[in-house]
Coordinates of C-alpha atoms in Angstrom, one line a residue:
M1 CA -13.2 5.1 -20.7
G2 CA -13.8 3.7 -24.2
H3 CA -17.1 2.7 -25.8
N4 CA -18.2 -0.7 -25.1
S5 CA -21.4 -1.0 -26.8
G6 CA -22.1 -3.6 -29.5
R7 CA -22.3 -7.3 -29.7
L8 CA -19.5 -9.4 -28.2
A9 CA -20.3 -12.2 -30.6
A10 CA -23.1 -13.7 -32.4
G11 CA -26.0 -14.4 -30.2
A12 CA -24.2 -12.6 -27.1
I13 CA -26.1 -10.0 -25.0
M14 CA -25.8 -6.4 -25.9
V15 CA -23.3 -4.6 -23.8
P16 CA -24.4 -1.1 -23.0
D17 CA -22.3 2.0 -23.7
L18 CA -21.0 2.8 -20.1
N19 CA -20.6 6.5 -21.1
V20 CA -24.1 7.2 -21.7
I21 CA -25.8 4.8 -19.4
S22 CA -27.9 7.5 -18.0
G23 CA -27.8 9.8 -21.2
A24 CA -31.2 8.6 -22.4
P25 CA -33.4 7.6 -19.4
S26 CA -36.5 5.7 -19.7
P27 CA -39.7 7.9 -20.0
G28 CA -40.7 6.8 -16.7
S29 CA -37.5 7.7 -14.9
A30 CA -37.5 11.1 -16.7
M31 CA -40.8 12.0 -15.6
R32 CA -40.1 10.9 -12.2
A33 CA -36.9 13.2 -12.1
E34 CA -38.8 16.1 -13.6
R35 CA -41.5 16.0 -10.9
G36 CA -39.0 15.9 -8.1
R37 CA -36.7 18.7 -9.3
P38 CA -38.9 21.6 -9.2
L39 CA -39.2 21.5 -5.4
I40 CA -35.6 21.1 -5.0
I41 CA -34.8 23.9 -7.3
S42 CA -37.6 26.2 -5.9
L43 CA -36.2 25.7 -2.5
G44 CA -32.7 26.3 -3.5
K45 CA -33.5 29.4 -5.4
H46 CA -36.1 31.0 -3.2
F47 CA -35.2 29.8 0.3
R48 CA -31.6 28.6 0.4
G49 CA -30.2 31.8 1.5
L50 CA -32.8 32.3 4.3
F51 CA -32.2 28.5 5.4
D52 CA -28.4 28.8 5.1
R53 CA -28.4 32.0 7.4
L54 CA -30.7 30.3 10.1
I55 CA -28.3 27.2 9.9
A56 CA -25.3 29.3 10.5
T57 CA -26.6 31.2 13.4
S58 CA -27.4 27.7 14.9
S59 CA -23.9 26.1 14.0
L60 CA -21.8 24.5 16.8
V61 CA -18.7 24.9 14.7
S62 CA -17.3 27.5 12.6
N63 CA -18.9 29.0 9.4
A64 CA -15.5 29.8 7.7
P65 CA -14.8 28.4 4.3
V66 CA -12.1 26.2 5.5
L67 CA -12.6 24.6 8.9
D68 CA -10.2 23.2 11.6
V69 CA -9.9 19.4 11.4
R70 CA -9.2 19.5 15.1
D71 CA -12.9 20.2 15.5
F72 CA -13.9 16.8 14.2
A73 CA -12.2 14.2 16.2
W74 CA -13.2 11.4 13.8
T75 CA -10.9 12.7 11.2
Q76 CA -7.9 11.3 13.0
M77 CA -9.4 7.9 12.3
L78 CA -9.4 8.4 8.7
R79 CA -5.7 9.7 8.8
E80 CA -4.6 6.7 10.9
N81 CA -6.1 4.5 8.4
W82 CA -5.5 6.3 5.0
Q83 CA -3.2 3.6 3.5
A84 CA -5.8 1.0 3.9
I85 CA -8.3 3.1 2.3
R86 CA -6.1 4.0 -0.4
D87 CA -5.3 0.4 -1.1
E88 CA -8.9 -0.3 -1.5
A89 CA -9.5 2.6 -3.8
M90 CA -6.6 1.4 -5.9
T91 CA -8.0 -2.2 -5.9
V92 CA -11.6 -1.5 -6.5
A93 CA -12.5 2.1 -7.7
L94 CA -9.6 2.5 -10.0
R95 CA -9.9 -0.7 -11.6
G96 CA -11.3 -0.7 -15.2
N97 CA -14.7 0.9 -15.5
A98 CA -15.8 0.6 -11.9
A99 CA -16.2 4.1 -11.1
P100 CA -18.5 6.0 -13.6
S101 CA -18.3 9.8 -14.2
L102 CA -20.2 11.9 -11.8
S103 CA -22.4 13.5 -14.5
T104 CA -23.4 9.7 -15.3
I105 CA -24.5 9.1 -11.8
S106 CA -26.3 12.4 -11.4
P107 CA -27.3 14.2 -14.7
D108 CA -27.7 17.6 -12.7
H109 CA -23.8 17.6 -12.5
R110 CA -23.5 17.7 -16.0
A111 CA -23.0 21.4 -16.2
I112 CA -19.9 21.2 -13.9
A113 CA -18.5 17.7 -14.6
E114 CA -16.6 16.8 -17.7
V115 CA -17.5 13.3 -19.0
D116 CA -15.2 10.8 -17.8
K117 CA -12.9 13.3 -16.2
W118 CA -14.5 13.5 -12.7
R119 CA -15.4 10.0 -11.6
S120 CA -16.9 8.6 -8.5
F121 CA -17.4 5.3 -6.7
F122 CA -20.0 5.7 -4.1
I123 CA -20.1 3.8 -0.8
W124 CA -22.9 5.9 0.8
G125 CA -25.0 8.5 -1.2
Y126 CA -27.3 10.9 0.5
G127 CA -28.0 8.6 3.6
Y128 CA -28.2 5.4 1.5
R129 CA -25.6 2.7 1.8
I130 CA -24.6 1.4 -1.6
D131 CA -24.3 -2.2 -0.3
E132 CA -22.6 -3.8 -3.5
N133 CA -19.9 -1.0 -3.5
A134 CA -19.4 -1.1 0.4
D135 CA -19.1 -4.7 0.5
R136 CA -16.2 -4.4 -2.2
C137 CA -14.5 -1.9 0.3
P138 CA -15.2 -3.2 3.7
R139 CA -12.4 -1.5 5.6
T140 CA -13.3 1.9 4.1
A141 CA -17.1 1.1 4.6
A142 CA -16.5 0.2 8.4
L143 CA -14.6 3.3 8.9
V144 CA -17.0 5.9 7.4
E145 CA -19.9 4.1 9.1
Q146 CA -18.4 5.5 12.2
I147 CA -18.7 9.1 11.2
P148 CA -21.4 11.0 13.0
G149 CA -24.1 12.3 10.8
L150 CA -22.6 10.5 7.7
N151 CA -24.5 11.7 4.5
S152 CA -22.3 10.6 1.4
A153 CA -18.9 9.0 1.0
F154 CA -17.2 8.2 -2.2
F155 CA -13.9 8.1 -3.9
S156 CA -13.6 11.3 -6.0
I157 CA -11.2 10.6 -9.0
L158 CA -9.9 13.6 -10.9
A159 CA -8.3 13.0 -14.4
P160 CA -5.2 14.9 -15.5
G161 CA -5.9 18.3 -16.9
T162 CA -9.3 18.6 -15.3
H163 CA -10.9 22.0 -14.3
I164 CA -14.2 21.7 -12.3
P165 CA -15.7 25.2 -12.7
D166 CA -17.0 27.4 -10.0
H167 CA -20.0 25.9 -8.1
R168 CA -21.5 25.5 -4.7
G169 CA -23.2 22.9 -2.5
V170 CA -26.8 22.5 -1.8
T171 CA -27.1 23.3 1.9
K172 CA -25.1 24.7 4.8
G173 CA -26.5 21.7 6.9
L174 CA -23.7 19.5 5.4
I175 CA -19.9 19.9 5.6
T176 CA -17.4 18.2 3.4
C177 CA -14.3 16.4 4.2
H178 CA -11.4 15.3 1.9
L179 CA -8.9 12.6 2.6
G180 CA -6.0 12.8 0.2
L181 CA -5.1 9.3 -1.2
V182 CA -3.4 10.0 -4.4
V183 CA -1.9 13.4 -5.2
P184 CA 0.3 13.9 -8.1
R185 CA 3.4 15.9 -7.6
D186 CA 4.3 16.7 -11.4
G187 CA 2.3 20.1 -11.4
D188 CA -0.2 21.8 -9.2
V189 CA -3.4 20.3 -8.1
R190 CA -5.5 22.8 -5.9
M191 CA -9.0 24.0 -5.0
R192 CA -10.3 27.4 -4.2
V193 CA -12.8 27.7 -1.6
H194 CA -14.3 31.4 -1.5
D195 CA -10.9 33.3 -1.3
R196 CA -8.7 30.4 0.0
I197 CA -6.5 28.3 -2.1
V198 CA -5.9 24.9 -0.5
R199 CA -4.0 21.8 -1.7
W200 CA -4.2 18.0 -0.8
S201 CA -1.6 16.0 0.9
E202 CA -1.7 12.2 0.9
G203 CA -2.9 10.9 4.4
Q204 CA -4.1 14.3 5.4
T205 CA -7.7 15.6 5.8
L206 CA -9.3 18.7 4.5
V207 CA -12.6 20.1 5.9
F208 CA -14.6 22.8 4.2
D209 CA -18.0 24.5 3.7
D210 CA -19.0 23.6 0.2
T211 CA -21.8 26.2 0.1
Y212 CA -19.0 28.9 -0.5
Q213 CA -18.2 29.0 -4.1
H214 CA -15.4 26.6 -5.0
E215 CA -13.5 25.2 -8.0
V216 CA -10.8 22.7 -8.7
W217 CA -8.0 22.3 -11.0
N218 CA -5.7 19.2 -11.7
D219 CA -2.9 20.7 -13.7
T220 CA -0.8 17.7 -13.6
E221 CA -0.2 14.5 -15.7
G222 CA -1.4 12.2 -12.9
T223 CA -4.9 11.2 -11.3
R224 CA -5.9 12.8 -8.1
V225 CA -8.0 10.5 -5.7
V226 CA -9.6 11.5 -2.5
L227 CA -12.1 10.0 -0.1
L228 CA -15.0 12.5 -0.1
I229 CA -17.2 12.7 2.9
Q230 CA -20.2 14.9 3.4
F231 CA -21.5 14.7 7.1
E232 CA -24.3 16.7 8.9
R233 CA -23.0 20.1 10.5
P234 CA -23.3 20.0 14.3
L235 CA -26.3 22.3 15.0
R236 CA -28.7 23.5 17.7
N237 CA -32.2 24.3 17.1
P238 CA -33.9 26.0 15.1
G239 CA -31.1 25.2 12.4
K240 CA -31.0 21.6 13.2
W241 CA -34.7 21.3 12.5
I242 CA -34.4 23.2 9.2
A243 CA -31.4 21.2 7.9
D244 CA -32.9 17.9 8.8
T245 CA -36.1 18.7 7.2
F246 CA -34.4 19.9 4.1
L247 CA -32.3 16.6 4.0
R248 CA -35.3 14.5 4.4
I249 CA -36.9 16.0 1.4
V250 CA -33.7 15.7 -0.6
R251 CA -33.3 12.1 0.4
R252 CA -36.7 11.1 -0.7
S253 CA -36.8 13.0 -3.9
P254 CA -36.6 11.7 -7.5
F255 CA -33.3 13.6 -7.8
V256 CA -31.5 11.3 -5.3
Q257 CA -33.5 8.1 -6.3
E258 CA -32.5 8.5 -9.9
A259 CA -28.7 8.6 -8.9
R260 CA -29.2 5.5 -6.7
D261 CA -30.9 3.8 -9.9
N262 CA -28.0 4.9 -12.0
I263 CA -25.3 3.4 -9.8
Q264 CA -27.2 0.1 -9.8
T265 CA -27.5 0.2 -13.6
W266 CA -23.7 1.1 -14.0
N267 CA -22.8 -1.8 -11.8
A268 CA -24.9 -4.2 -13.6
A269 CA -23.4 -3.1 -16.8
V270 CA -19.8 -3.4 -15.5
K271 CA -20.6 -7.0 -14.4
Q272 CA -21.6 -7.9 -17.9
L273 CA -18.1 -6.6 -19.0
D274 CA -16.5 -8.8 -16.3
V275 CA -14.7 -5.8 -15.0

């Protein structure tokens, strides 16, 4: 994405630089974010291991790094409709500046997300429907809204030559599913989940536990696109109570609310550019 700041013409409105839309948050938003993050960080550092162990013992599905898609019947629905989903991604999310970098939406991802190289077009985010984006992808939105325990759904767009360093997810209470939409074939595009190397195929689903350390490489000259789904792990108590409580805290936190605000700001900026 190029820089788009500056005046279009004499007397015209200022067009914000889309690359730094969240780089200099207002004092109010920055203070709200800082008030919310200590709790999340504290929970993550001091209790995440305990929480994850309790959730694992309550899991109704495997705790392996990579799970069997047959344990999640709804993934068949995604595979059967993958071309329609891909068409919406190509028409909407890959058009112009429609999809911001993940680090723009969530500044906490800046440590792992290269600016402009890992972009995202959110349809759902941490239990919140992003109405404007969902309405532009009606078929995809209708499909993902049938997924039990849907937490997030977005088009994940990885530029050529990108490496996402080793990292892990927030809670074992969530599981991740990728639906391959555009997978370059002129090199190697892959992900390591714990000690497993996996690769995407167009029209196929991959389900994994992102609390295992994982990293991604796009060693091709093409762009990789997947529909990324996060959904609640099927659980019995006490793990279900722990996971539900933690997710309620995260969803209400400034950490998530700031990301929602950034998506709205980005969409408003894109409208000004008539993209």
